[in-house]
Each structure stands twice: as C-alpha cells, then as structure tokens.
Amino acid sequence: MEHIYSDYFNLTETITELKRDILGVVLHDDAENYTAKAYITWLKKRIDQDELEKGWASVYVDQTTCYWFHPTHYTEWHCGDKFANTHYIGIERCQSKINGVLNDNEFMKIEEVSFWLAAAILKKYHLPVNRTTVRIHKEFYNTACPARSWLIHLQNGLDTLESINKLKDYFIFKISQYYSDISKKDIEILG
C-alpha cells in the first residue's frame, strides 16, 4: 500500500480547526471512478477554485493507494452534518461507482483495504470497534452513501435502521478481523 500525504502534513497551515474529540470513523463510497491518486488533482482543483466547502474527507483509499488529504484530528467536511464532521474521520472508498470501472469483486477488495484502515485509525485513537465508532454516511445525512456497499451487501434493501445496522454489523465484523493485528508501525503511517 502506497501512502501519499498532501502538503497539509508539511505546513503549519490547515483548512479547519482541531476536532474536539474523535469518536470514530465514517465509511463513504465516492460514487465515482476516480482512483485515490486522481483525488490529488481533484482536491487541488477544489482548492484553486475555492470550493472546498463542497466537501472533502481526510483520507481517500483504493486497492493500492491511500491518499491522506488532511490530518485526521482536524474537522472535515465529509458528512453534511456538523457533529459528524467535527467528531468522525471520513474514509472515502474510491472507484465505488455502481456500474463503473470496477466489478463488485474488485470494489470489495477496496472495501477490505478500508476495513484495515478503519481498524488502524480506531486503534490509533484507542477506540473500540462497535456501532458507535463505525458509522456510515446515511446515518448523518439524507444520502445513498455508501451506495455501492448497500447494493452489494443488502441487495439494495430498504433504507431502514435495521438495514443500516445490518450493513454496519458487517463492517464491524470485517474491521474487527484486522483490529488486534494492527501494530505500532501500522499506526505510525496514518495521517
């Protein structure tokens, strides 16, 4: 896995203020065909056009690359919800467009990378893996996100609390499989 860090990790300047406290992660599906590296240019364009308020996450991940856009302990604009933005770390799973460039099995490999990454982030912040710390975008905002995962794992089931919890429980199961094996060295590479 290649880890790429934006200039925000080298400068004293940041986009936002520190998060008051970190309560967990939010897993997103980007609904695009972009790779994690493509988001480097995409986000630079948003900065140049003064459009960051349209949204961004701390980290963008695909099967081979993790792009750390902004330090995880700073507020993000990933959920359309102030509480989520100021308390949760956004993990944007790339190339999740339904009927996009990846088939379901290929996208599920990116999901696996995101589960490892979520486990590492939760361990870094000394958080357990449960329904409070592992969240999905649609819990905070009226959105289809994570639409690709919803389609694959719930066969596009009804948008109910029961379905949300079923998907979260699957994510929690997968993240838990990685959690105990996360090492101090793994945590050191996190943004």
PDB file of C-alpha atoms in Angstrom:
ATOM      1  CA  MET A   1       0.000   0.000   0.000  1.00  0.00           C
ATOM      2  CA  GLU A   2       1.402   3.365  -1.038  1.00  0.00           C
ATOM      3  CA  HIS A   3       0.669   6.211   1.373  1.00  0.00           C
ATOM      4  CA  ILE A   4       0.688   9.723  -0.098  1.00  0.00           C
ATOM      5  CA  TYR A   5       0.373  12.812   2.095  1.00  0.00           C
ATOM      6  CA  SER A   6      -0.771  16.247   0.961  1.00  0.00           C
ATOM      7  CA  ASP A   7       1.144  19.420   1.749  1.00  0.00           C
ATOM      8  CA  TYR A   8      -1.109  19.919   4.791  1.00  0.00           C
ATOM      9  CA  PHE A   9       1.136  17.420   6.583  1.00  0.00           C
ATOM     10  CA  ASN A  10       4.257  19.548   5.953  1.00  0.00           C
ATOM     11  CA  LEU A  11       2.868  23.021   6.554  1.00  0.00           C
ATOM     12  CA  THR A  12       1.687  24.781   9.664  1.00  0.00           C
ATOM     13  CA  GLU A  13      -1.464  25.787   7.773  1.00  0.00           C
ATOM     14  CA  THR A  14      -4.598  23.679   7.987  1.00  0.00           C
ATOM     15  CA  ILE A  15      -8.055  24.095   6.488  1.00  0.00           C
ATOM     16  CA  THR A  16     -10.032  23.697   9.699  1.00  0.00           C
ATOM     17  CA  GLU A  17      -9.779  23.631  13.490  1.00  0.00           C
ATOM     18  CA  LEU A  18      -8.914  20.625  15.638  1.00  0.00           C
ATOM     19  CA  LYS A  19     -11.715  18.187  16.362  1.00  0.00           C
ATOM     20  CA  ARG A  20     -12.915  18.442  19.973  1.00  0.00           C
ATOM     21  CA  ASP A  21     -12.669  14.694  20.288  1.00  0.00           C
ATOM     22  CA  ILE A  22     -12.676  11.793  17.890  1.00  0.00           C
ATOM     23  CA  LEU A  23     -15.493   9.290  18.266  1.00  0.00           C
ATOM     24  CA  GLY A  24     -14.834   7.010  15.283  1.00  0.00           C
ATOM     25  CA  VAL A  25     -14.862   6.670  11.509  1.00  0.00           C
ATOM     26  CA  VAL A  26     -17.444   7.144   8.774  1.00  0.00           C
ATOM     27  CA  LEU A  27     -17.174   4.886   5.740  1.00  0.00           C
ATOM     28  CA  HIS A  28     -18.122   6.534   2.451  1.00  0.00           C
ATOM     29  CA  ASP A  29     -18.466   5.310  -1.150  1.00  0.00           C
ATOM     30  CA  ASP A  30     -17.380   8.061  -3.547  1.00  0.00           C
ATOM     31  CA  ALA A  31     -19.842   7.094  -6.355  1.00  0.00           C
ATOM     32  CA  GLU A  32     -17.079   7.899  -8.866  1.00  0.00           C
ATOM     33  CA  ASN A  33     -14.494   6.077 -10.979  1.00  0.00           C
ATOM     34  CA  TYR A  34     -11.568   8.084  -9.548  1.00  0.00           C
ATOM     35  CA  THR A  35      -8.575   6.361  -8.003  1.00  0.00           C
ATOM     36  CA  ALA A  36      -7.121   7.667  -4.747  1.00  0.00           C
ATOM     37  CA  LYS A  37      -4.322   9.334  -6.741  1.00  0.00           C
ATOM     38  CA  ALA A  38      -6.885  11.042  -9.005  1.00  0.00           C
ATOM     39  CA  TYR A  39      -8.258  12.775  -5.915  1.00  0.00           C
ATOM     40  CA  ILE A  40      -4.948  14.622  -5.552  1.00  0.00           C
ATOM     41  CA  THR A  41      -5.762  16.629  -8.691  1.00  0.00           C
ATOM     42  CA  TRP A  42      -9.497  16.719  -7.927  1.00  0.00           C
ATOM     43  CA  LEU A  43      -8.924  18.251  -4.489  1.00  0.00           C
ATOM     44  CA  LYS A  44      -6.286  20.674  -5.780  1.00  0.00           C
ATOM     45  CA  LYS A  45      -8.861  21.922  -8.287  1.00  0.00           C
ATOM     46  CA  ARG A  46     -11.369  22.410  -5.455  1.00  0.00           C
ATOM     47  CA  ILE A  47      -8.768  24.408  -3.528  1.00  0.00           C
ATOM     48  CA  ASP A  48      -7.822  26.522  -6.570  1.00  0.00           C
ATOM     49  CA  GLN A  49     -11.499  27.273  -7.265  1.00  0.00           C
ATOM     50  CA  ASP A  50     -12.188  27.982  -3.579  1.00  0.00           C
ATOM     51  CA  GLU A  51     -14.764  25.161  -3.500  1.00  0.00           C
ATOM     52  CA  LEU A  52     -13.649  23.043  -0.558  1.00  0.00           C
ATOM     53  CA  GLU A  53     -16.954  23.789   1.183  1.00  0.00           C
ATOM     54  CA  LYS A  54     -18.496  21.300  -1.275  1.00  0.00           C
ATOM     55  CA  GLY A  55     -16.874  18.586   0.806  1.00  0.00           C
ATOM     56  CA  TRP A  56     -13.772  16.512   1.418  1.00  0.00           C
ATOM     57  CA  ALA A  57     -12.573  13.703   3.665  1.00  0.00           C
ATOM     58  CA  SER A  58      -9.264  13.175   5.428  1.00  0.00           C
ATOM     59  CA  VAL A  59      -8.421  10.014   3.533  1.00  0.00           C
ATOM     60  CA  TYR A  60      -9.111   8.518   0.094  1.00  0.00           C
ATOM     61  CA  VAL A  61      -8.381   4.847  -0.450  1.00  0.00           C
ATOM     62  CA  ASP A  62      -8.343   2.356  -3.303  1.00  0.00           C
ATOM     63  CA  GLN A  63      -6.761  -1.076  -3.600  1.00  0.00           C
ATOM     64  CA  THR A  64      -3.159   0.168  -3.849  1.00  0.00           C
ATOM     65  CA  THR A  65      -3.080   3.751  -2.545  1.00  0.00           C
ATOM     66  CA  CYS A  66      -4.069   5.724   0.498  1.00  0.00           C
ATOM     67  CA  TYR A  67      -4.130   9.494  -0.088  1.00  0.00           C
ATOM     68  CA  TRP A  68      -4.060  11.445   3.165  1.00  0.00           C
ATOM     69  CA  PHE A  69      -5.512  14.839   2.256  1.00  0.00           C
ATOM     70  CA  HIS A  70      -5.759  16.454   5.701  1.00  0.00           C
ATOM     71  CA  PRO A  71      -4.687  15.358   9.196  1.00  0.00           C
ATOM     72  CA  THR A  72      -7.367  13.166  10.761  1.00  0.00           C
ATOM     73  CA  HIS A  73      -7.545  15.104  14.010  1.00  0.00           C
ATOM     74  CA  TYR A  74      -8.892  18.200  12.219  1.00  0.00           C
ATOM     75  CA  THR A  75     -12.525  18.853  11.282  1.00  0.00           C
ATOM     76  CA  GLU A  76     -13.535  17.584   7.852  1.00  0.00           C
ATOM     77  CA  TRP A  77     -16.459  18.385   5.565  1.00  0.00           C
ATOM     78  CA  HIS A  78     -17.438  14.826   4.685  1.00  0.00           C
ATOM     79  CA  CYS A  79     -20.922  14.244   6.106  1.00  0.00           C
ATOM     80  CA  GLY A  80     -23.066  17.345   5.623  1.00  0.00           C
ATOM     81  CA  ASP A  81     -23.504  17.237   9.396  1.00  0.00           C
ATOM     82  CA  LYS A  82     -21.568  19.415  11.844  1.00  0.00           C
ATOM     83  CA  PHE A  83     -21.429  16.790  14.601  1.00  0.00           C
ATOM     84  CA  ALA A  84     -20.119  14.085  12.249  1.00  0.00           C
ATOM     85  CA  ASN A  85     -17.617  16.460  10.642  1.00  0.00           C
ATOM     86  CA  THR A  86     -16.198  17.514  13.996  1.00  0.00           C
ATOM     87  CA  HIS A  87     -16.137  14.069  15.659  1.00  0.00           C
ATOM     88  CA  TYR A  88     -15.606  11.398  12.990  1.00  0.00           C
ATOM     89  CA  ILE A  89     -12.855  10.634  10.472  1.00  0.00           C
ATOM     90  CA  GLY A  90     -14.044  10.205   6.891  1.00  0.00           C
ATOM     91  CA  ILE A  91     -12.713   7.281   4.861  1.00  0.00           C
ATOM     92  CA  GLU A  92     -13.628   7.733   1.194  1.00  0.00           C
ATOM     93  CA  ARG A  93     -13.594   4.399  -0.653  1.00  0.00           C
ATOM     94  CA  CYS A  94     -12.708   5.230  -4.249  1.00  0.00           C
ATOM     95  CA  GLN A  95     -13.955   3.770  -7.524  1.00  0.00           C
ATOM     96  CA  SER A  96     -17.307   2.861  -5.965  1.00  0.00           C
ATOM     97  CA  LYS A  97     -19.500   3.991  -8.847  1.00  0.00           C
ATOM     98  CA  ILE A  98     -22.250   1.459  -9.491  1.00  0.00           C
ATOM     99  CA  ASN A  99     -21.707   0.007 -12.989  1.00  0.00           C
ATOM    100  CA  GLY A 100     -18.402   1.880 -13.020  1.00  0.00           C
ATOM    101  CA  VAL A 101     -14.880   0.751 -13.889  1.00  0.00           C
ATOM    102  CA  LEU A 102     -14.791  -1.941 -11.169  1.00  0.00           C
ATOM    103  CA  ASN A 103     -16.948  -5.006 -10.824  1.00  0.00           C
ATOM    104  CA  ASP A 104     -18.289  -5.898  -7.371  1.00  0.00           C
ATOM    105  CA  ASN A 105     -15.413  -8.252  -6.530  1.00  0.00           C
ATOM    106  CA  GLU A 106     -12.850  -5.591  -7.438  1.00  0.00           C
ATOM    107  CA  PHE A 107     -14.662  -2.990  -5.332  1.00  0.00           C
ATOM    108  CA  MET A 108     -14.838  -5.417  -2.417  1.00  0.00           C
ATOM    109  CA  LYS A 109     -11.014  -5.509  -2.453  1.00  0.00           C
ATOM    110  CA  ILE A 110     -11.085  -1.745  -1.851  1.00  0.00           C
ATOM    111  CA  GLU A 111     -13.582  -2.348   0.940  1.00  0.00           C
ATOM    112  CA  GLU A 112     -11.075  -4.728   2.549  1.00  0.00           C
ATOM    113  CA  VAL A 113      -8.389  -2.031   2.440  1.00  0.00           C
ATOM    114  CA  SER A 114     -10.848   0.410   4.026  1.00  0.00           C
ATOM    115  CA  PHE A 115     -11.615  -2.099   6.798  1.00  0.00           C
ATOM    116  CA  TRP A 116      -7.915  -2.447   7.613  1.00  0.00           C
ATOM    117  CA  LEU A 117      -7.552   1.334   7.532  1.00  0.00           C
ATOM    118  CA  ALA A 118     -10.576   1.828   9.795  1.00  0.00           C
ATOM    119  CA  ALA A 119      -9.136  -0.696  12.254  1.00  0.00           C
ATOM    120  CA  ALA A 120      -5.808   1.147  12.275  1.00  0.00           C
ATOM    121  CA  ILE A 121      -7.438   4.553  12.781  1.00  0.00           C
ATOM    122  CA  LEU A 122      -9.658   3.266  15.590  1.00  0.00           C
ATOM    123  CA  LYS A 123      -6.660   1.663  17.282  1.00  0.00           C
ATOM    124  CA  LYS A 124      -4.619   4.872  16.892  1.00  0.00           C
ATOM    125  CA  TYR A 125      -7.284   6.801  18.773  1.00  0.00           C
ATOM    126  CA  HIS A 126      -7.796   3.980  21.344  1.00  0.00           C
ATOM    127  CA  LEU A 127     -11.380   3.382  20.236  1.00  0.00           C
ATOM    128  CA  PRO A 128     -13.200   0.037  20.194  1.00  0.00           C
ATOM    129  CA  VAL A 129     -14.922  -1.388  17.125  1.00  0.00           C
ATOM    130  CA  ASN A 130     -18.686  -1.087  17.588  1.00  0.00           C
ATOM    131  CA  ARG A 131     -21.827   0.610  16.259  1.00  0.00           C
ATOM    132  CA  THR A 132     -20.879   3.885  17.945  1.00  0.00           C
ATOM    133  CA  THR A 133     -17.390   4.093  16.432  1.00  0.00           C
ATOM    134  CA  VAL A 134     -18.144   2.614  12.986  1.00  0.00           C
ATOM    135  CA  ARG A 135     -20.659   4.753  11.128  1.00  0.00           C
ATOM    136  CA  ILE A 136     -21.959   5.234   7.598  1.00  0.00           C
ATOM    137  CA  HIS A 137     -22.763   8.496   5.834  1.00  0.00           C
ATOM    138  CA  LYS A 138     -26.523   7.946   5.575  1.00  0.00           C
ATOM    139  CA  GLU A 139     -26.759   7.925   9.386  1.00  0.00           C
ATOM    140  CA  PHE A 140     -25.967  11.636   9.373  1.00  0.00           C
ATOM    141  CA  TYR A 141     -27.359  12.931   6.088  1.00  0.00           C
ATOM    142  CA  ASN A 142     -30.077  12.048   3.584  1.00  0.00           C
ATOM    143  CA  THR A 143     -27.877  10.322   1.033  1.00  0.00           C
ATOM    144  CA  ALA A 144     -27.486   6.977  -0.698  1.00  0.00           C
ATOM    145  CA  CYS A 145     -23.877   6.766   0.526  1.00  0.00           C
ATOM    146  CA  PRO A 146     -22.455   4.154   0.868  1.00  0.00           C
ATOM    147  CA  ALA A 147     -24.475   3.169  -2.186  1.00  0.00           C
ATOM    148  CA  ARG A 148     -22.155   0.513  -3.670  1.00  0.00           C
ATOM    149  CA  SER A 149     -21.815  -1.336  -0.374  1.00  0.00           C
ATOM    150  CA  TRP A 150     -25.561  -1.006   0.200  1.00  0.00           C
ATOM    151  CA  LEU A 151     -26.225  -2.624  -3.175  1.00  0.00           C
ATOM    152  CA  ILE A 152     -23.665  -5.421  -2.730  1.00  0.00           C
ATOM    153  CA  HIS A 153     -24.314  -6.399   0.877  1.00  0.00           C
ATOM    154  CA  LEU A 154     -28.006  -5.554   1.267  1.00  0.00           C
ATOM    155  CA  GLN A 155     -29.117  -6.172  -2.334  1.00  0.00           C
ATOM    156  CA  ASN A 156     -30.311  -2.559  -2.324  1.00  0.00           C
ATOM    157  CA  GLY A 157     -32.573  -3.214   0.678  1.00  0.00           C
ATOM    158  CA  LEU A 158     -34.979  -0.738   2.207  1.00  0.00           C
ATOM    159  CA  ASP A 159     -33.486   2.357   3.836  1.00  0.00           C
ATOM    160  CA  THR A 160     -34.332   1.432   7.431  1.00  0.00           C
ATOM    161  CA  LEU A 161     -32.494   1.447  10.752  1.00  0.00           C
ATOM    162  CA  GLU A 162     -32.478  -2.344  10.580  1.00  0.00           C
ATOM    163  CA  SER A 163     -30.709  -2.236   7.196  1.00  0.00           C
ATOM    164  CA  ILE A 164     -28.257   0.416   8.394  1.00  0.00           C
ATOM    165  CA  ASN A 165     -27.358  -1.717  11.395  1.00  0.00           C
ATOM    166  CA  LYS A 166     -27.054  -4.844   9.249  1.00  0.00           C
ATOM    167  CA  LEU A 167     -24.525  -3.101   6.981  1.00  0.00           C
ATOM    168  CA  LYS A 168     -22.699  -1.605   9.958  1.00  0.00           C
ATOM    169  CA  ASP A 169     -22.539  -5.001  11.650  1.00  0.00           C
ATOM    170  CA  TYR A 170     -20.917  -6.429   8.516  1.00  0.00           C
ATOM    171  CA  PHE A 171     -18.385  -3.564   8.507  1.00  0.00           C
ATOM    172  CA  ILE A 172     -17.756  -4.065  12.243  1.00  0.00           C
ATOM    173  CA  PHE A 173     -17.175  -7.792  11.721  1.00  0.00           C
ATOM    174  CA  LYS A 174     -14.652  -7.099   8.950  1.00  0.00           C
ATOM    175  CA  ILE A 175     -12.873  -4.287  10.836  1.00  0.00           C
ATOM    176  CA  SER A 176     -12.665  -6.444  13.966  1.00  0.00           C
ATOM    177  CA  GLN A 177     -10.777  -9.101  12.000  1.00  0.00           C
ATOM    178  CA  TYR A 178      -7.919  -6.618  11.486  1.00  0.00           C
ATOM    179  CA  TYR A 179      -8.004  -4.694  14.766  1.00  0.00           C
ATOM    180  CA  SER A 180      -5.905  -6.961  17.005  1.00  0.00           C
ATOM    181  CA  ASP A 181      -3.197  -7.345  14.347  1.00  0.00           C
ATOM    182  CA  ILE A 182      -2.634  -3.589  13.902  1.00  0.00           C
ATOM    183  CA  SER A 183       0.907  -2.795  15.045  1.00  0.00           C
ATOM    184  CA  LYS A 184       2.554   0.366  16.319  1.00  0.00           C
ATOM    185  CA  LYS A 185       4.359   0.541  12.953  1.00  0.00           C
ATOM    186  CA  ASP A 186       0.983   0.441  11.143  1.00  0.00           C
ATOM    187  CA  ILE A 187      -0.286   3.333  13.247  1.00  0.00           C
ATOM    188  CA  GLU A 188       2.825   5.460  12.563  1.00  0.00           C
ATOM    189  CA  ILE A 189       1.943   5.736   8.848  1.00  0.00           C
ATOM    190  CA  LEU A 190      -1.536   7.118   9.496  1.00  0.00           C
ATOM    191  CA  GLY A 191      -2.251  10.748   8.620  1.00  0.00           C
TER     192      GLY A 191
END
